[in-house]
C-alpha atoms as one frame of an Amber mdcrd trajectory, in Angstrom:
protein
 -34.186  -2.457   4.165 -31.407  -2.520   1.553 -32.954   0.394  -0.346 -33.130
   2.451   2.854 -29.481   1.736   3.641 -28.444   2.719   0.115 -30.418   5.940
   0.384 -28.806   6.804   3.732 -25.353   6.132   2.303 -26.039   8.291  -0.729
 -27.270  11.056   1.545 -24.027  10.750   3.489 -22.006  11.220   0.308 -24.081
  14.209  -0.758 -23.689  15.812   2.649 -19.919  15.237   2.665 -19.544  17.021
  -0.674 -21.828  19.843   0.381 -20.051  20.371   3.703 -16.672  20.577   2.001
 -18.063  23.226  -0.355 -19.586  25.129   2.590 -16.290  25.149   4.504 -14.538
  26.525   1.451 -17.138  29.290   1.044 -16.905  30.336   4.695 -13.156  29.804
   4.965 -13.544  27.447   7.906  -9.967  26.449   8.876  -9.516  22.703   8.536
  -5.765  22.365   9.142  -3.081  24.097  11.206   0.008  25.887   9.885   3.067
  23.686  10.532   4.670  26.175  12.996   1.462  26.338  15.079   1.105  22.559
  15.077   4.757  22.142  16.041   4.302  24.530  18.980   1.260  22.590  20.186
   3.070  19.266  19.955   6.093  20.657  21.805   3.864  22.134  24.537   2.121
  18.776  24.980   5.496  17.005  25.336   6.929  19.687  27.604   3.915  20.113
  29.852   2.435  23.326  31.283   4.544  26.389  32.029   3.373  28.778  34.738
   3.502  32.429  33.649   6.424  34.424  35.100   5.641  35.896  38.517   2.587
  33.729  39.171   2.268  32.031  42.582   3.176  28.333  42.885   0.479  26.063
  41.530  -1.744  24.640  44.307  -2.250  20.879  44.608  -5.969  20.044  44.481
  -5.644  16.518  43.124  -7.432  15.100  46.161 -10.624  16.981  45.197 -12.945
  14.406  43.514 -13.916  16.449  40.453 -16.029  15.087  37.589 -16.741  16.326
  34.062 -20.195  16.414  32.443 -20.359  16.527  28.647 -21.860  14.736  25.632
 -20.544  11.136  25.464 -18.262  11.689  22.468 -16.619  14.890  23.742 -12.887
  14.837  24.418 -12.225  18.593  24.605 -13.192  18.843  28.268 -12.905  22.411
  29.571 -14.691  22.065  32.919 -14.823  19.767  35.930 -16.817  20.382  39.106
 -17.281  19.318  42.702 -20.212  20.368  44.900 -20.523  20.295  48.684 -22.678
  21.607  51.482 -21.161  24.174  53.847 -23.356  24.910  56.844 -26.648  26.126
  55.444 -24.997  26.994  52.119 -22.842  25.373  49.475 -19.360  25.376  47.963
 -18.869  25.030  44.215 -15.427  24.035  42.938 -15.139  24.562  39.187 -11.900
  23.628  37.436 -11.232  25.202  34.032  -8.548  23.931  31.651  -5.448  26.144
  31.950  -4.868  26.807  28.267  -2.499  29.724  28.902  -0.004  27.244  30.367
   0.379  25.697  26.893   0.148  28.692  24.529   3.112  31.064  24.208   1.946
  34.683  23.811   2.960  36.037  20.426   3.833  32.595  19.078   2.563  30.822
  15.989  -0.115  28.903  17.913  -1.309  32.081  19.617  -1.641  33.770  16.224
  -3.584  30.812  14.839  -6.060  30.865  17.733  -6.708  34.546  17.048  -7.325
  33.731  13.400  -9.881  31.080  14.378 -11.514  32.589  17.469 -13.668  29.513
  18.110 -13.958  25.801  17.559 -16.195  25.166  14.537 -18.607  22.253  14.902
 -20.081  20.520  11.892 -22.038  17.309  11.250 -18.889  15.476  10.173 -16.545
  16.664  12.901 -15.000  19.615  14.695 -12.295  22.035  13.616 -10.735  23.077
  16.865  -9.462  26.364  18.204  -6.423  24.352  19.320  -4.902  21.223  17.746
  -6.251  17.942  19.178  -2.914  17.184  20.834  -3.839  19.966  23.278  -7.636
  20.261  23.137  -8.262  16.512  23.341  -5.008  15.605  25.032  -2.598  17.486
  27.257  -4.934  20.418  27.941  -8.197  18.498  28.346  -9.543  17.571  31.797
  -9.721  13.884  30.957 -10.325  11.457  33.831  -7.565   9.830  35.899  -4.736
  12.096  34.731  -3.128  15.130  36.374  -3.993  18.377  34.622  -3.253  22.096
  35.125  -6.369  24.173  35.744  -7.700  27.476  36.992  -9.618  26.211  40.015
 -12.538  28.368  41.138 -13.988  28.098  44.629 -17.337  29.875  44.959 -19.245
  30.011  48.230 -23.040  30.239  48.160 -25.564  30.934  50.896 -28.736  28.897
  51.455 -30.496  30.810  48.636 -27.668  30.270  46.155 -26.289  33.835  46.355
 -22.510  34.263  46.047 -20.758  34.881  49.372 -17.083  34.577  48.391 -14.927
  33.880  45.342 -11.435  32.490  44.875  -9.501  31.269  41.822  -5.924  30.049
  41.558  -3.736  27.946  39.321  -3.871  24.353  40.530  -3.169  20.747  39.729
  -6.414  18.755  39.466  -7.430  15.198  38.658 -10.905  14.356  37.385 -12.381
  11.144  38.724 -15.010  10.464  36.049 -16.266  11.543  32.623 -20.058  11.739
  32.948 -22.672  12.365  30.267 -25.985  14.185  30.579 -28.334  11.348  29.668
 -26.916   8.778  32.068 -26.605  11.287  34.895 -30.237  12.277  34.406 -31.283
   8.621  34.621 -29.322   8.232  37.856 -30.735  11.448  39.320 -34.297  10.477
  38.442 -33.780   7.027  39.975 -32.183   8.444  43.124 -29.021   6.400  42.539
 -26.648   9.271  41.732 -23.684   9.936  44.000 -24.445  12.191  46.981 -22.275
  14.946  45.533 -24.099  14.792  42.186 -27.473  15.024  43.901 -26.509  18.607
  44.755 -26.372  19.545  41.050 -30.165  19.978  40.626 -30.382  21.664  44.030
 -27.750  24.305  43.277 -28.736  24.524  39.623 -32.357  25.286  40.486 -31.358
  27.858  43.117 -29.248  29.659  40.534 -31.960  29.406  37.836 -34.521  30.842
  40.252 -32.132  33.655  41.172 -31.629  34.458  37.480 -35.387  34.863  36.997
 -35.715  36.923  40.181 -32.989  39.280  38.884 -35.054  39.810  35.741 -33.257
  37.328  33.503 -34.723  34.488  31.478 -34.023  31.199  29.763 -35.817  29.987
  26.633 -36.988  26.474  25.817 -36.808  26.675  22.018 -37.072  23.626  19.709
 -33.468  23.053  18.628 -32.475  21.073  15.547 -29.724  18.519  16.056 -27.835
  16.581  13.391 -27.391  12.840  14.025 -25.610  10.107  12.092 -27.575   7.057
  10.984 -26.332   3.483  11.311 -26.013   3.379   7.522 -23.612   6.337   7.411
 -26.069   9.046   6.444 -27.539  11.941   8.415 -30.846  12.797   9.989 -32.302
  15.738  11.924 -34.105  15.623  15.259 -35.396  18.175  17.734 -33.209  18.062
  20.815 -34.967  18.025  24.146 -32.795  19.660  26.782 -32.340  17.629  29.953
 -32.555  19.179  33.428 -28.957  18.057  34.090 -27.865  20.064  31.042 -29.534
  23.238  32.314 -28.269  22.748  35.878 -24.715  22.249  34.642 -25.071  25.396
  32.530 -25.970  27.286  35.704 -22.582  26.323  37.194 -20.902  27.861  34.156
 -23.022  31.014  34.413 -22.218  31.240  38.139 -18.495  31.138  37.383 -18.826
  33.771  34.666 -20.686  36.068  37.065 -17.975  35.536  39.693 -15.309  36.356
  37.105 -17.060  39.579  36.135 -17.098  40.588  39.791 -13.307  40.170  39.927
 -12.907  42.112  36.676 -14.873  45.001  38.146 -12.693  44.953  41.276  -9.548
  44.899  39.127 -10.812  47.692  36.864  -9.882  45.674  33.791 -11.572  42.854
  31.922 -13.785  41.752  29.064 -17.488  40.954  29.518 -20.137  39.224  27.481
 -22.948  41.738  26.947 -26.537  41.831  25.757 -28.620  45.005  25.695 -31.998
  44.935  27.480 -35.071  44.218  25.393 -36.909  47.294  24.197 -40.274  48.006
  25.779 -41.857  47.861  22.335 -40.487  44.334  21.780 -41.821  43.131  25.128
 -45.204  44.710  24.317 -45.203  42.933  20.942 -44.409  39.647  22.690 -47.345
  40.150  25.042 -49.577  40.550  21.989 -48.151  37.296  20.599 -48.952  35.496
  23.862 -52.504  36.847  23.755 -52.916  35.758  20.120 -51.746  32.255  21.050
 -54.233  32.050  23.915 -51.483  32.053  26.543 -52.186  33.772  29.849 -49.339
  36.107  30.776 -50.332  38.087  33.894 -49.488  41.770  33.608 -47.349  41.779
  36.759 -45.472  38.584  35.878 -41.954  39.113  34.478 -41.038  37.700  31.099
 -38.483  35.333  32.655 -40.985  33.865  35.086 -43.535  33.380  32.315 -40.997
  31.748  29.992 -39.899  29.347  32.739 -43.314  27.675  32.564 -43.208  26.955
  28.824 -42.993  23.472  27.303 -41.602  23.481  23.759 -43.400  20.222  22.944
 -46.645  22.249  22.955 -47.140  23.965  19.562 -48.300  27.273  21.012 -45.436
  27.307  23.525 -42.908  26.523  20.783 -44.317  29.357  18.691 -44.072  31.808
  21.591 -40.484  30.767  22.421 -39.446  31.173  18.789 -40.909  34.675  18.680
 -39.243  35.476  22.020 -35.747  34.844  20.645 -35.980  38.323  19.108 -35.499
  39.732  22.614 -32.030  38.176  22.836 -30.286  39.338  19.689 -27.192  41.495
  19.539 -24.905  39.858  22.089 -21.301  41.055  22.040 -18.246  41.745  24.174
 -17.029  44.863  25.959 -13.384  45.301  26.996 -12.305  47.865  29.598  -9.293
  48.936  31.618  -7.275  49.673  28.487  -6.039  52.871  26.869  -8.918  52.838
  24.409 -11.539  51.926  27.052 -10.235  52.977  30.465 -13.423  52.683  32.537
 -16.075  50.049  33.068 -18.650  50.769  30.344 -22.050  51.870  31.609 -24.742
  49.235  31.287 -22.335  46.539  30.095 -24.306  43.644  31.505 -26.046  40.647
  29.972 -29.812  41.139  30.015 -30.744  37.448  29.683 -28.554  36.591  32.662
 -29.440  39.896  34.349 -25.899  40.306  35.650 -22.411  41.370  34.687 -20.868
  38.303  33.095 -17.563  37.113  31.606 -16.796  34.098  29.453 -14.191  32.026
  31.311 -15.363  28.402  31.257 -14.528  27.197  27.712 -10.925  28.242  26.881
 -10.248  25.128  24.793 -13.072  26.151  22.448 -13.350  29.948  22.751 -10.465
  32.403  22.528 -11.764  35.152  24.824 -11.932  32.835  27.857  -8.147  32.553
  28.106  -7.849  36.317  28.501 -10.780  36.774  30.875  -9.399  34.023  33.117
  -5.947  35.633  33.290  -7.441  38.899  34.560  -9.218  37.072  37.393  -6.121
  35.046  38.309  -3.892  38.124  38.382  -6.343  40.121  40.485  -6.662  37.527
  43.240  -2.923  36.776  43.169  -2.165  40.476  43.610  -0.005  40.556  40.488
  -0.271  42.862  37.451  -2.430  41.710  34.574   0.080  40.405  31.981   0.965
  42.771  29.147  -0.001  40.151  26.555  -3.527  40.175  28.008  -3.860  43.969
  28.167  -2.500  44.317  24.655  -5.153  42.009  23.190  -8.319  43.129  24.989
  -9.360  45.964  22.681  -9.251  43.767  19.576 -11.024  40.775  21.091 -14.649
  41.993  20.698 -14.251  42.345  16.938 -12.328  39.068  16.651 -15.009  37.180
  18.559 -17.808  38.823  16.572 -16.232  37.709  13.289 -15.686  34.173  14.600
 -19.253  33.930  15.918 -20.671  35.119  12.596 -18.672  32.458  10.758 -19.647
  29.716  13.237 -23.335  30.632  13.004 -23.202  30.619   9.216 -21.508  27.214
   9.258 -24.104  25.773  11.613 -27.030  27.181   9.624 -25.548  26.180   6.274
 -24.933  22.638   7.525 -28.531  22.237   8.679 -29.905  23.795   5.469 -27.821
  21.316   3.449 -29.038  18.295   5.376 -32.654  19.474   5.167 -32.356  19.686
   1.375 -30.682  16.262   1.139 -33.278  14.621   3.394 -36.188  16.009   1.356
 -34.596  15.437  -2.076 -36.751  12.960  -3.990 -39.762  13.693  -1.779 -41.235
  16.427  -3.959 -45.004  16.162  -3.709 -44.976  14.613  -0.228 -47.279  16.205
   2.353 -45.817  16.673   5.828 -47.259  17.871   9.135 -45.817  21.114  10.540
 -46.358  23.727  13.259 -46.368  27.470  12.520 -43.881  29.154  14.880 -43.548
  32.552  13.163 -46.068  34.367  10.984 -46.575  37.880   9.701 -48.536  39.401
   6.813 -46.601  39.510   3.566 -45.824  43.012   2.342 -44.711  41.885  -1.100
 -46.615  43.363  -4.018 -49.294  40.992  -5.260 -49.318  38.937  -2.038 -52.338
  40.437  -0.310 -53.927  37.928   2.046 -50.671  35.977   2.179 -48.371  35.421
   5.142 -44.654  34.824   5.411 -44.114  32.167   8.051 -41.673  29.751   9.618
 -42.820  26.173  10.145 -41.352  23.252  12.064 -41.875  19.900  10.345 -41.933
  17.031  12.812 -40.524  14.234  10.623 -37.880  14.868   9.430 -37.046  17.706
  11.832 -36.999  20.545   9.299 -37.401  24.277   9.967 -38.288  26.312   6.890
 -39.751  29.567   5.611 -42.992  29.424   3.644 -45.400  31.850   1.965 -49.076
  30.970   1.854 -52.628  31.945   2.771 -52.681  33.932   5.994 -55.728  32.017
   7.272 -53.741  28.750   7.005 -50.458  30.025   8.465 -51.777  31.069  11.857
 -49.193  31.339  14.618 -49.114  28.296  16.895 -51.341  26.065  14.737 -50.680
  22.852  12.882 -50.629  22.894   9.080 -49.935  20.397   6.310 -47.234  21.473
   3.863 -46.160  20.022   0.542 -42.564  19.701  -0.633 -42.378  21.636  -3.912
 -38.654  21.632  -4.710 -35.254  20.828  -3.212 -31.757  21.926  -4.208 -28.985
  20.388  -2.065 -26.285  22.289  -3.949 -27.936  25.634  -3.130 -28.980  24.294
   0.309 -32.634  25.319  -0.242 -36.085  23.771  -0.106 -39.461  25.157  -1.203
 -42.730  24.353   0.535 -46.372  25.269  -0.010 -49.504  24.916   2.089 -51.132
  21.609   1.122
């Protein structure tokens, strides 16, 4: 037991050094310029300021909202309340009013544009906004009054949107819930009556997404966890139904926001081009090769909805299917550079026009997209500071997303190498989730593949005999070499 604890502690030290090096390489911001920090602290002391010309803030503090997040989260962007209305439903979705704390053109505003996103790593987060705002005055923490953009979205019995409203409001969350405990309560039938509507509305919206031609993917997802001894480990995260149903509330709000942007003739949307016919045809061949029955008339989204990532062949198919959903971006319109709504600027996975508005504490673009919706329904002009920033936002968000993805991948690669260091020669069980013939000279009969190792939860590339690296099958692999400093591992078919 003592040796295991020492090893975990050593791994923790190695990871800490490697993460610091990775942040330096990627220029992940780890501190705030003094003027930006001073502005945030002053805004937290002062409280929210309503933009000039905006209507008086509504009082919705009697609405029993709740938040739903991982247990350790303090940067709470969203709170919700659900109710029946005749044969339909009403969704109230409160979003943190970040614009009430950030002065356009100020030092904090400039710093958020430099960052673009909150950067999450195994040893902590490096926020878009300083913690005094993101985990304090701007966060929808329970039992405190907070400024918010409060959405009210009416749905019919099938979950289709009937009406949309959003206005600046005062709100007060009643509880900070987490996914795991809520799922236990829902499964046991002991959840509050309001919360029992979450799977009802969530499933209606998920079904509608598939019927529109959209899709969701159940892909094995690596998650970093801390050990009791201070080290790190990797697991495959199993998504809970409550997680997916809550995500549908966010997607619903983004679709409602895009509708208001279209009406206003100005906005910024999250976009994803439709999959090419050739890619869908290739995916059908993959399903056939894996022995999966995909009826010709069944849409991709409907087929994917029946997958279970704990099954090796299903995990392999889902991993291959991620190729359909690459190339997401943003499209701004209603500006001098882009005056009209761009043709085809929808999100193919959601199968709808869609705007990011539900995570302004963690994502820069949401503050701007929210302001467009608020101005449109209030009948006031979109603020100049919003219009002036829209054209640059797609490139800013693309750069931030690239950096965040590199940080996430580099962090996982580092921990994989640290976990397997000293285990050279060990044979581990894996599942082949990607495989294609190698085209390298001298590698005839070889395949280049991606395997998922079950314990520890490692995802790695490998080159080996094509007859051993068959898509969707189990294979034993041997650890050949590890290099934590380079964040690499080498495997071979055992």
